[in-house]
Tab-separated table of C-alpha atoms (C1' of nucleotides) in Angstrom:
chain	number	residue	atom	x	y	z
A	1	UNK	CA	-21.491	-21.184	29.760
A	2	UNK	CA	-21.805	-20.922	26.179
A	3	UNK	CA	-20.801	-17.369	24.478
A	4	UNK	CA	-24.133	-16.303	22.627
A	5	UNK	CA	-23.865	-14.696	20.382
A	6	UNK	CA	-20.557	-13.112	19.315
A	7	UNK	CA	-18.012	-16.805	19.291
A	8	UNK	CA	-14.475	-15.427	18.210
A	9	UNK	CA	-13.008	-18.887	17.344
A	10	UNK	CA	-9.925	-16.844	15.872
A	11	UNK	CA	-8.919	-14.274	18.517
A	12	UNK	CA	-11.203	-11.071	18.025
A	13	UNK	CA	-13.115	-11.862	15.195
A	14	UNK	CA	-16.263	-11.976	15.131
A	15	UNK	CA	-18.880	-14.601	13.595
A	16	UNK	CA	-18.701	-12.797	9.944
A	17	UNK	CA	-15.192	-11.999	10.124
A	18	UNK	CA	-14.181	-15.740	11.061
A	19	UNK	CA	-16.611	-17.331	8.690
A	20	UNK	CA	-15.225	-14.956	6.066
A	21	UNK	CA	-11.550	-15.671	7.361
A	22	UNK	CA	-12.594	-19.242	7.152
A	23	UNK	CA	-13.188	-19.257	3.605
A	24	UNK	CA	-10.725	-18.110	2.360
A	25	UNK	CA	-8.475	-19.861	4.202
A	26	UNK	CA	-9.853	-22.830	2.825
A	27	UNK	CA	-9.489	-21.534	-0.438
A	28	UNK	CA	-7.006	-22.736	-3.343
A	29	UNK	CA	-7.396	-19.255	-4.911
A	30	UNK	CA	-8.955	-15.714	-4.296
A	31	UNK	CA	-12.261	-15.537	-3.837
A	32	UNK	CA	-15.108	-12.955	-4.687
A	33	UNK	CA	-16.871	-11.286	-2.126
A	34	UNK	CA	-20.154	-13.067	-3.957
A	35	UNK	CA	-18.408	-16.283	-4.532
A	36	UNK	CA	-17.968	-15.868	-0.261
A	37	UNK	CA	-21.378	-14.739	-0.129
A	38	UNK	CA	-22.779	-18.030	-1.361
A	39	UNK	CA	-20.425	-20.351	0.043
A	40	UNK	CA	-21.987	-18.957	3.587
A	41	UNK	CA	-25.357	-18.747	2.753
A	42	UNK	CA	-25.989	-22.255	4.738
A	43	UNK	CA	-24.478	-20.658	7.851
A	44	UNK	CA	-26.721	-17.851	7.796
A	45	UNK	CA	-24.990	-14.953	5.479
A	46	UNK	CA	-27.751	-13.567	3.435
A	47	UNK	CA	-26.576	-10.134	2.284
A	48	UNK	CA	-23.509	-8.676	0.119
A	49	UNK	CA	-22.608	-5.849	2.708
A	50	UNK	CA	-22.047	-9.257	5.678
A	51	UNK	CA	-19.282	-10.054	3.293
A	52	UNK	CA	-17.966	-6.706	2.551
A	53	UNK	CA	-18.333	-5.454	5.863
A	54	UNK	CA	-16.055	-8.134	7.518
A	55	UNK	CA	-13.906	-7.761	4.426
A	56	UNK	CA	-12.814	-4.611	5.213
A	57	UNK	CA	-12.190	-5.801	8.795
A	58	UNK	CA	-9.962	-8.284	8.143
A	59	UNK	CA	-7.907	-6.265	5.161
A	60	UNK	CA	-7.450	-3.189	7.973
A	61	UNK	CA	-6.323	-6.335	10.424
A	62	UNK	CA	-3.501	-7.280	7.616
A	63	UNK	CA	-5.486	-11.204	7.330
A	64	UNK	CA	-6.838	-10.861	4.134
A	65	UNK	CA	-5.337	-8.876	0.932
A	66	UNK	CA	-7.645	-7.309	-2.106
A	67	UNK	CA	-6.093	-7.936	-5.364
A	68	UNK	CA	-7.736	-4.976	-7.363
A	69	UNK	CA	-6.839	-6.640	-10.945
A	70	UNK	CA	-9.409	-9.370	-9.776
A	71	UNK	CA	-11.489	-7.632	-7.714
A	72	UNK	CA	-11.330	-10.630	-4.962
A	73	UNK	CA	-9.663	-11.675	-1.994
A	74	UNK	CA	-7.033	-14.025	-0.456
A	75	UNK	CA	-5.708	-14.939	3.333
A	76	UNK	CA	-2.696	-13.538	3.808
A	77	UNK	CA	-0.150	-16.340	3.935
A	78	UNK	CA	2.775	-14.520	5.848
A	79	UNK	CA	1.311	-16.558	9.383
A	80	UNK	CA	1.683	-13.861	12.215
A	81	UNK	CA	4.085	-11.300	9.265
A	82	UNK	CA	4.044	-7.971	10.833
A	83	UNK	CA	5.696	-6.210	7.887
A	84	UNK	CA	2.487	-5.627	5.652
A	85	UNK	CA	3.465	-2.659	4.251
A	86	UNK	CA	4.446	-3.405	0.662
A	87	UNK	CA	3.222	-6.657	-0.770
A	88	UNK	CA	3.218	-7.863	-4.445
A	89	UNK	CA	1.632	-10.484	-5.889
A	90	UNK	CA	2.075	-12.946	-8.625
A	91	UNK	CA	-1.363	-13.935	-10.126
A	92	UNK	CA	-1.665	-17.004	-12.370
A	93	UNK	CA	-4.695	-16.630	-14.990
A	94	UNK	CA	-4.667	-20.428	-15.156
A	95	UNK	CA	-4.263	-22.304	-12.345
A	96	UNK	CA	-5.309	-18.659	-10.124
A	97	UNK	CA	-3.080	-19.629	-7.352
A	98	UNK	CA	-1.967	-16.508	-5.712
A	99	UNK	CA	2.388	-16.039	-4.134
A	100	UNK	CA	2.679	-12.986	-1.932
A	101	UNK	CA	6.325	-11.503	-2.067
A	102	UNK	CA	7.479	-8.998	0.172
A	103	UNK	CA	10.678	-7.471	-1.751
A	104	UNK	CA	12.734	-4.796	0.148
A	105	UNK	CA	14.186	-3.420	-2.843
A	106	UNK	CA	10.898	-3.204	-4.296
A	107	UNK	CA	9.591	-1.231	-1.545
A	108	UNK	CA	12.766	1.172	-1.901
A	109	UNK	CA	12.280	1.975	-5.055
A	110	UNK	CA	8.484	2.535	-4.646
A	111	UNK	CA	9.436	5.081	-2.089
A	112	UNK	CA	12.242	6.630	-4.194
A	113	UNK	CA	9.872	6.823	-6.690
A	114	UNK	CA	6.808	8.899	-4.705
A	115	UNK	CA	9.927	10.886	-3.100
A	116	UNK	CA	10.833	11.895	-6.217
A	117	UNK	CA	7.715	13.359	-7.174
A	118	UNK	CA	6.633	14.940	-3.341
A	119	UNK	CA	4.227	12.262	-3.302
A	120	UNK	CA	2.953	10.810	-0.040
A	121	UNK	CA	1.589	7.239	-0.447
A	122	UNK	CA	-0.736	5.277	1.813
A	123	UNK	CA	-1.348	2.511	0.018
A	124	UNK	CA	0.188	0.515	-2.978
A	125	UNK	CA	-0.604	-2.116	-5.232
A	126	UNK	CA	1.614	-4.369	-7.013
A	127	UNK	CA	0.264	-7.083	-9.168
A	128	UNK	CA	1.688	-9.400	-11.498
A	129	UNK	CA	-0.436	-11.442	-13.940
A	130	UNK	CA	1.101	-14.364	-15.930
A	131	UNK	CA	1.616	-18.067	-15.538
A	132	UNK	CA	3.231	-19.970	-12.777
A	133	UNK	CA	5.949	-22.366	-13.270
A	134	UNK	CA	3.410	-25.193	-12.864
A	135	UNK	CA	1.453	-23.662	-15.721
A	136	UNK	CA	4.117	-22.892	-17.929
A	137	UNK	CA	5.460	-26.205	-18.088
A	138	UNK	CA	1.742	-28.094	-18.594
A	139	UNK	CA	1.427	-25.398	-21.271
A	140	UNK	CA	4.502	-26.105	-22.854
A	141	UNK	CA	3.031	-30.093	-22.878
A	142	UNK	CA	-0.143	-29.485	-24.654
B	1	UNK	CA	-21.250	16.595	-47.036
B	2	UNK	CA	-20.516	15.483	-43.763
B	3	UNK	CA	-17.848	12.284	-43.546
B	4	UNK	CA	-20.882	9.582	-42.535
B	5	UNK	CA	-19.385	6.653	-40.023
B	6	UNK	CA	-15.552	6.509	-39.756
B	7	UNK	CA	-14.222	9.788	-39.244
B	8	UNK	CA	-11.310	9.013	-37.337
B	9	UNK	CA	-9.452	12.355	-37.182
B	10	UNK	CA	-6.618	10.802	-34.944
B	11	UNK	CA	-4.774	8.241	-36.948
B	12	UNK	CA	-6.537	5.025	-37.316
B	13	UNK	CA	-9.265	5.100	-34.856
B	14	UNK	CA	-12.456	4.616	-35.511
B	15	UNK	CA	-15.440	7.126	-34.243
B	16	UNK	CA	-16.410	5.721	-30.931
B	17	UNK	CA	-12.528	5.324	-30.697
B	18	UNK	CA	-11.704	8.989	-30.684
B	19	UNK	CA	-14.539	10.359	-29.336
B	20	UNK	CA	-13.709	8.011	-26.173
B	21	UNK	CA	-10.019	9.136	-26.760
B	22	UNK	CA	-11.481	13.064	-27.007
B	23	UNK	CA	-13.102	12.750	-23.577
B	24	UNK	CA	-10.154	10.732	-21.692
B	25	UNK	CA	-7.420	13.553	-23.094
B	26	UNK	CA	-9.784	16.330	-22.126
B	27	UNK	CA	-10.279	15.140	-18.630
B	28	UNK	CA	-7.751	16.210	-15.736
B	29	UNK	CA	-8.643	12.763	-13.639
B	30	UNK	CA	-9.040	9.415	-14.576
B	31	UNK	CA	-12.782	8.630	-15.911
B	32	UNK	CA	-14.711	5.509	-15.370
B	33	UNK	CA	-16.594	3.878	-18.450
B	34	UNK	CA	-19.673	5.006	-17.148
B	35	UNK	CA	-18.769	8.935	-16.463
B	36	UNK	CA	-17.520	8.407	-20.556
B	37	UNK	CA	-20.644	7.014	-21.511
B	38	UNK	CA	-22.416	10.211	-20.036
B	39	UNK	CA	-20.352	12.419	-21.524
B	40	UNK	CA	-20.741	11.185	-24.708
B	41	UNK	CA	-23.990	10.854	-24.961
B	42	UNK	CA	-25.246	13.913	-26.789
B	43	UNK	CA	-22.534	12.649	-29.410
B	44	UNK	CA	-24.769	9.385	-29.959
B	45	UNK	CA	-23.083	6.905	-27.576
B	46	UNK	CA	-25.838	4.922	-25.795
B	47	UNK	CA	-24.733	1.656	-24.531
B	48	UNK	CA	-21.790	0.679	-22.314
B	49	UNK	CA	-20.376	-1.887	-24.666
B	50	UNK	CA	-19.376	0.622	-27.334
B	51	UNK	CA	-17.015	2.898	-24.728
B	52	UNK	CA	-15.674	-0.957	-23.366
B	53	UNK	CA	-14.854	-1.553	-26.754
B	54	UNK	CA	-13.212	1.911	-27.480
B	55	UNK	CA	-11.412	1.291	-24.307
B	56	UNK	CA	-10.124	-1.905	-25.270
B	57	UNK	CA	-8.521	-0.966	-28.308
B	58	UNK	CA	-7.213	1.763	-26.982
B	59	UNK	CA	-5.700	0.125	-24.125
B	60	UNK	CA	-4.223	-2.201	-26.247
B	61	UNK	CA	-2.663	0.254	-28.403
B	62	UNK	CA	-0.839	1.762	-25.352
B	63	UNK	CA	-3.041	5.342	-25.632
B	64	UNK	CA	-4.846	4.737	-22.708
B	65	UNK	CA	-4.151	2.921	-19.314
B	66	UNK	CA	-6.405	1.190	-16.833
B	67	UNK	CA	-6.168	1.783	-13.293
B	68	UNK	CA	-6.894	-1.348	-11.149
B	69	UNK	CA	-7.501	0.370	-7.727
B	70	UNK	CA	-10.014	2.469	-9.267
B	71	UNK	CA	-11.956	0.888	-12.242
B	72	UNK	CA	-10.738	3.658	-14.256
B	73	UNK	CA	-9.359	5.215	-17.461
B	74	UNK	CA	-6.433	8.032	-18.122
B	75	UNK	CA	-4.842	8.802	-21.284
B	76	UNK	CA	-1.207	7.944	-21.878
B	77	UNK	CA	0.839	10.826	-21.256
B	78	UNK	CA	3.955	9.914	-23.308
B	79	UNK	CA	3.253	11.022	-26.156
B	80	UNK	CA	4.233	9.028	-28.967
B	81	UNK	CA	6.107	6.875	-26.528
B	82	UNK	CA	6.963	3.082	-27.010
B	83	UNK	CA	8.148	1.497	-23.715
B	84	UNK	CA	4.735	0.931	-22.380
B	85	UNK	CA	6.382	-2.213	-20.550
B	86	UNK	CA	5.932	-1.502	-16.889
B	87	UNK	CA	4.622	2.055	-15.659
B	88	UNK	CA	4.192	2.591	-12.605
B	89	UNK	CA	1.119	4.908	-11.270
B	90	UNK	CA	0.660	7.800	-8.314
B	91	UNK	CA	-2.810	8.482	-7.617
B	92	UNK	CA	-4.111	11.721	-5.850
B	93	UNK	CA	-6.869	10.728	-3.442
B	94	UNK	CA	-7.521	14.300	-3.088
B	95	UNK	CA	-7.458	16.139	-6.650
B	96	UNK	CA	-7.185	12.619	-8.406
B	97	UNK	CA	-4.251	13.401	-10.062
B	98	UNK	CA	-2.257	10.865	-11.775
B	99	UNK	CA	1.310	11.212	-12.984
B	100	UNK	CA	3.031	7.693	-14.940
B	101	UNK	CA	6.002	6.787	-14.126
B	102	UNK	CA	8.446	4.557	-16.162
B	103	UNK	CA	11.333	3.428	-14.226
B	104	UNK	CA	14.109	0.583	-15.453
B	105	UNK	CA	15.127	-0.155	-11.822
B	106	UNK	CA	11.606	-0.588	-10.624
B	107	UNK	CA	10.798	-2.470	-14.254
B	108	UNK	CA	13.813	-4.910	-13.377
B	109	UNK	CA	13.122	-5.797	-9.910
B	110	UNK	CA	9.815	-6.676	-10.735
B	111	UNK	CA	11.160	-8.947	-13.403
B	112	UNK	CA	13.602	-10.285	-10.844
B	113	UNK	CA	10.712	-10.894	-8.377
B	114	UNK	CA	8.724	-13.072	-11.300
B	115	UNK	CA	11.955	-14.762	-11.859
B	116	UNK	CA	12.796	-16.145	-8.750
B	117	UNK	CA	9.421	-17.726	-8.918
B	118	UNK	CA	9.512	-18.741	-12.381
B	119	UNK	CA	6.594	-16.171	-13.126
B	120	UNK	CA	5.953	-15.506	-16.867
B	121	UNK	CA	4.537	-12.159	-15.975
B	122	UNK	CA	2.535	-10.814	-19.215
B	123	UNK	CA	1.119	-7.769	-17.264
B	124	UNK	CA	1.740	-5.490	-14.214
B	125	UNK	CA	-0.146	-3.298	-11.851
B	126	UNK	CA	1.503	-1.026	-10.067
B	127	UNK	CA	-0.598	1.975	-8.368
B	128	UNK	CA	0.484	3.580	-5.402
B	129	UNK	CA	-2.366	5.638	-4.200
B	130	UNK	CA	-1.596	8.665	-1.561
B	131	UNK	CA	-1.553	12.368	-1.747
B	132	UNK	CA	0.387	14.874	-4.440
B	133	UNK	CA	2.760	17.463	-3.115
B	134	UNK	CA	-0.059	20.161	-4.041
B	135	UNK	CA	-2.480	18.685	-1.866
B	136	UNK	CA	-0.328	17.533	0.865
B	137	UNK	CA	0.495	21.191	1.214
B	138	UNK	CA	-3.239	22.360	1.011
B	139	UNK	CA	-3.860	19.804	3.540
B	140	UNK	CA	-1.110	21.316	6.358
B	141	UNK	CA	-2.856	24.636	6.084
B	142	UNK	CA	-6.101	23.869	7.257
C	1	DA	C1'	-30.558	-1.929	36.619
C	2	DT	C1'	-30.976	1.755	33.488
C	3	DT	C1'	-28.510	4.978	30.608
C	4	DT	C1'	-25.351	5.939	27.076
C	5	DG	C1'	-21.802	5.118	23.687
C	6	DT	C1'	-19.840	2.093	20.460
C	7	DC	C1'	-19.533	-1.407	17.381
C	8	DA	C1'	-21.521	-5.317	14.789
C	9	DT	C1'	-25.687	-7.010	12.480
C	10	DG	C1'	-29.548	-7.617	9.330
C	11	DT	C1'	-32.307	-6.263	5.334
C	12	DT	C1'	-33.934	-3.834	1.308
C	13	DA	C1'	-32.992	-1.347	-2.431
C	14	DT	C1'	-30.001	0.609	-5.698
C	15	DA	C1'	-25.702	2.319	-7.844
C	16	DA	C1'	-21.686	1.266	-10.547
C	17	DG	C1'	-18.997	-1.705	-13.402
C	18	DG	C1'	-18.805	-5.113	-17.088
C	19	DT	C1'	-20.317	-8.941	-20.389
C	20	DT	C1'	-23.206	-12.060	-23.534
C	21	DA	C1'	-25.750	-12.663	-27.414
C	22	DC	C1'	-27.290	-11.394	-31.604
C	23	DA	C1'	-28.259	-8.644	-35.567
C	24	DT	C1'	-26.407	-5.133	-38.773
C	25	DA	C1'	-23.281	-2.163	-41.180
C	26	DT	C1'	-18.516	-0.774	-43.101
C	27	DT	C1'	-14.552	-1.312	-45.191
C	28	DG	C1'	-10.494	-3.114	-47.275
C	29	DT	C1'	-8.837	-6.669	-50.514
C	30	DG	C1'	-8.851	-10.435	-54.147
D	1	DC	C1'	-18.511	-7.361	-57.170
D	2	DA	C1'	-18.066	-10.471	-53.444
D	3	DC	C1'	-16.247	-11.854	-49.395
D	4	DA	C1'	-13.936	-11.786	-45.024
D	5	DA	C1'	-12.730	-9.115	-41.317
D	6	DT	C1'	-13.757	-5.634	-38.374
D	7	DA	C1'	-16.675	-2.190	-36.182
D	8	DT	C1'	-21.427	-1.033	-34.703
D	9	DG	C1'	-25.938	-0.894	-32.248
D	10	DT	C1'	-29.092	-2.603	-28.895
D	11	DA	C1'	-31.202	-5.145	-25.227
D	12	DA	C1'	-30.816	-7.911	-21.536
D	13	DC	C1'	-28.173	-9.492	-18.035
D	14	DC	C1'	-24.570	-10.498	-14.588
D	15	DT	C1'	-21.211	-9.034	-11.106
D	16	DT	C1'	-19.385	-5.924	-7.834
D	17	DA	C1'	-20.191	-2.472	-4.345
D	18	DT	C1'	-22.626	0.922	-1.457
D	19	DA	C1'	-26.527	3.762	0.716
D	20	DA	C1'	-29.860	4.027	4.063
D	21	DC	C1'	-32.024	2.636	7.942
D	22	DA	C1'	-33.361	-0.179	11.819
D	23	DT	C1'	-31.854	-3.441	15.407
D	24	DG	C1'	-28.990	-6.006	18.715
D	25	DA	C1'	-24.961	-6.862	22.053
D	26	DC	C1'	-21.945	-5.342	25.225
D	27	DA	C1'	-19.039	-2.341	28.240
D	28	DA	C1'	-18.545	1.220	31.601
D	29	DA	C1'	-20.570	4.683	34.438
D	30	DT	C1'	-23.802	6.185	37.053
DNA sequence: ATTTGTCATGTTATAAGGTTACATATTGTG
DNA sequence: CACAATATGTAACCTTATAACATGACAAAT
């Protein structure tokens, strides 16, 4: 019998989430949660808070990162990576492509650094905006 | 008679400059464009373009910093300082708070992140959002 | 099988953040 | 003075995000 309704496709999720999840997967670079929006129109998303809602879903699940210098969204690309807790991200203003780098000296100092001032993070956002390699060297052509 | 235009009473900026400056020194959070529009208001300030404006130059200038995680504004708190390179940011979620941090070891594993990517980096974000040892302990009484 | 609780959905309207386009004024410099 | 460069003012607009409220789907317990 055919699941009405609620069809996972992607263990858990439901519609929004997966067509959300979907999108960006298929995505070459972050998305906006409007750019989402309109790219699922045809499958029946009509309204901002569809998007946001299964946004926020998916970024509590650790499948989908916010970069808050862009205000958008990517997939996660560490597969089944367990160890979200610190992520930083290189962000190329040209080509957009996003790398996720999980740095464990990084992390330490990020703690040392709240320890050192009795402060008790929750979150943390590390962003780095430049040009790739790819970039660089097309630049370097022109 | 009254200086007409210009008066820029803190070296080189212009009016809407320092009046945006006056209102991000005197505030004890971060301000968003809009709550600085408000405010200046009775001082002649109508649209949103002339605070963006302010806020530009003065980000550039290294007087004021933009916080990514919360579309908002603080004044730099180092003085007459230089080394605006990398600061790092702690961010009360309960008092909204926000102390800068400048630290060489976190500055240089960044840069030895972007490296081993080949990542011309011309910009970081780094915001680590939590609670401040004043509210953590206001919290454990309740 | 109805109740009840919980979570996801759908829709409208609106708040908050930020930019484009264009006209005007100021000011510093040759 | 004249001119370029920079700062200003204003309106309209676009993008990003949330509030408020009603509905629907399903599970578990009666």
């Amino acid at each position: 019998m055919a699941t009405h309704s609620h069809d996972t496709s992607l263990a858990g999720l439901t519609r929004n989430q997966s067509l959300v999840m979907g999108a960006l997967s298929g995505a070459s670079a972050p998305l906006s949660a409007y750019a989402i929006l309109d790219q699922l129109r045809e499958a029946g998303v009509r309204a901002p808070l569809q998007v946001y809602r299964a946004l926020d879903k998916l970024v509590e699940l650790g499948l989908v990162h916010r970069l808050e210098s862009l205000n958008a969204f990517v997939a996660c690309r560490h597969a089944g990576c367990e160890t979200h807790d610190i992520t930083a991200f290189t962000i190329c203003e040209q080509c957009g492509k996003v790398a996720e780098v999980t740095d464990s000296k990084l992390a330490g100092q990020l703690e040392e650094i709240a320890r050192r001032q009795g402060f008790r993070a929750t979150k943390s956002t590390v962003e780095l905006r430049g040009l790739c390699k790819q970039c660089q060297a097309a630049a370097s052509v022109a």
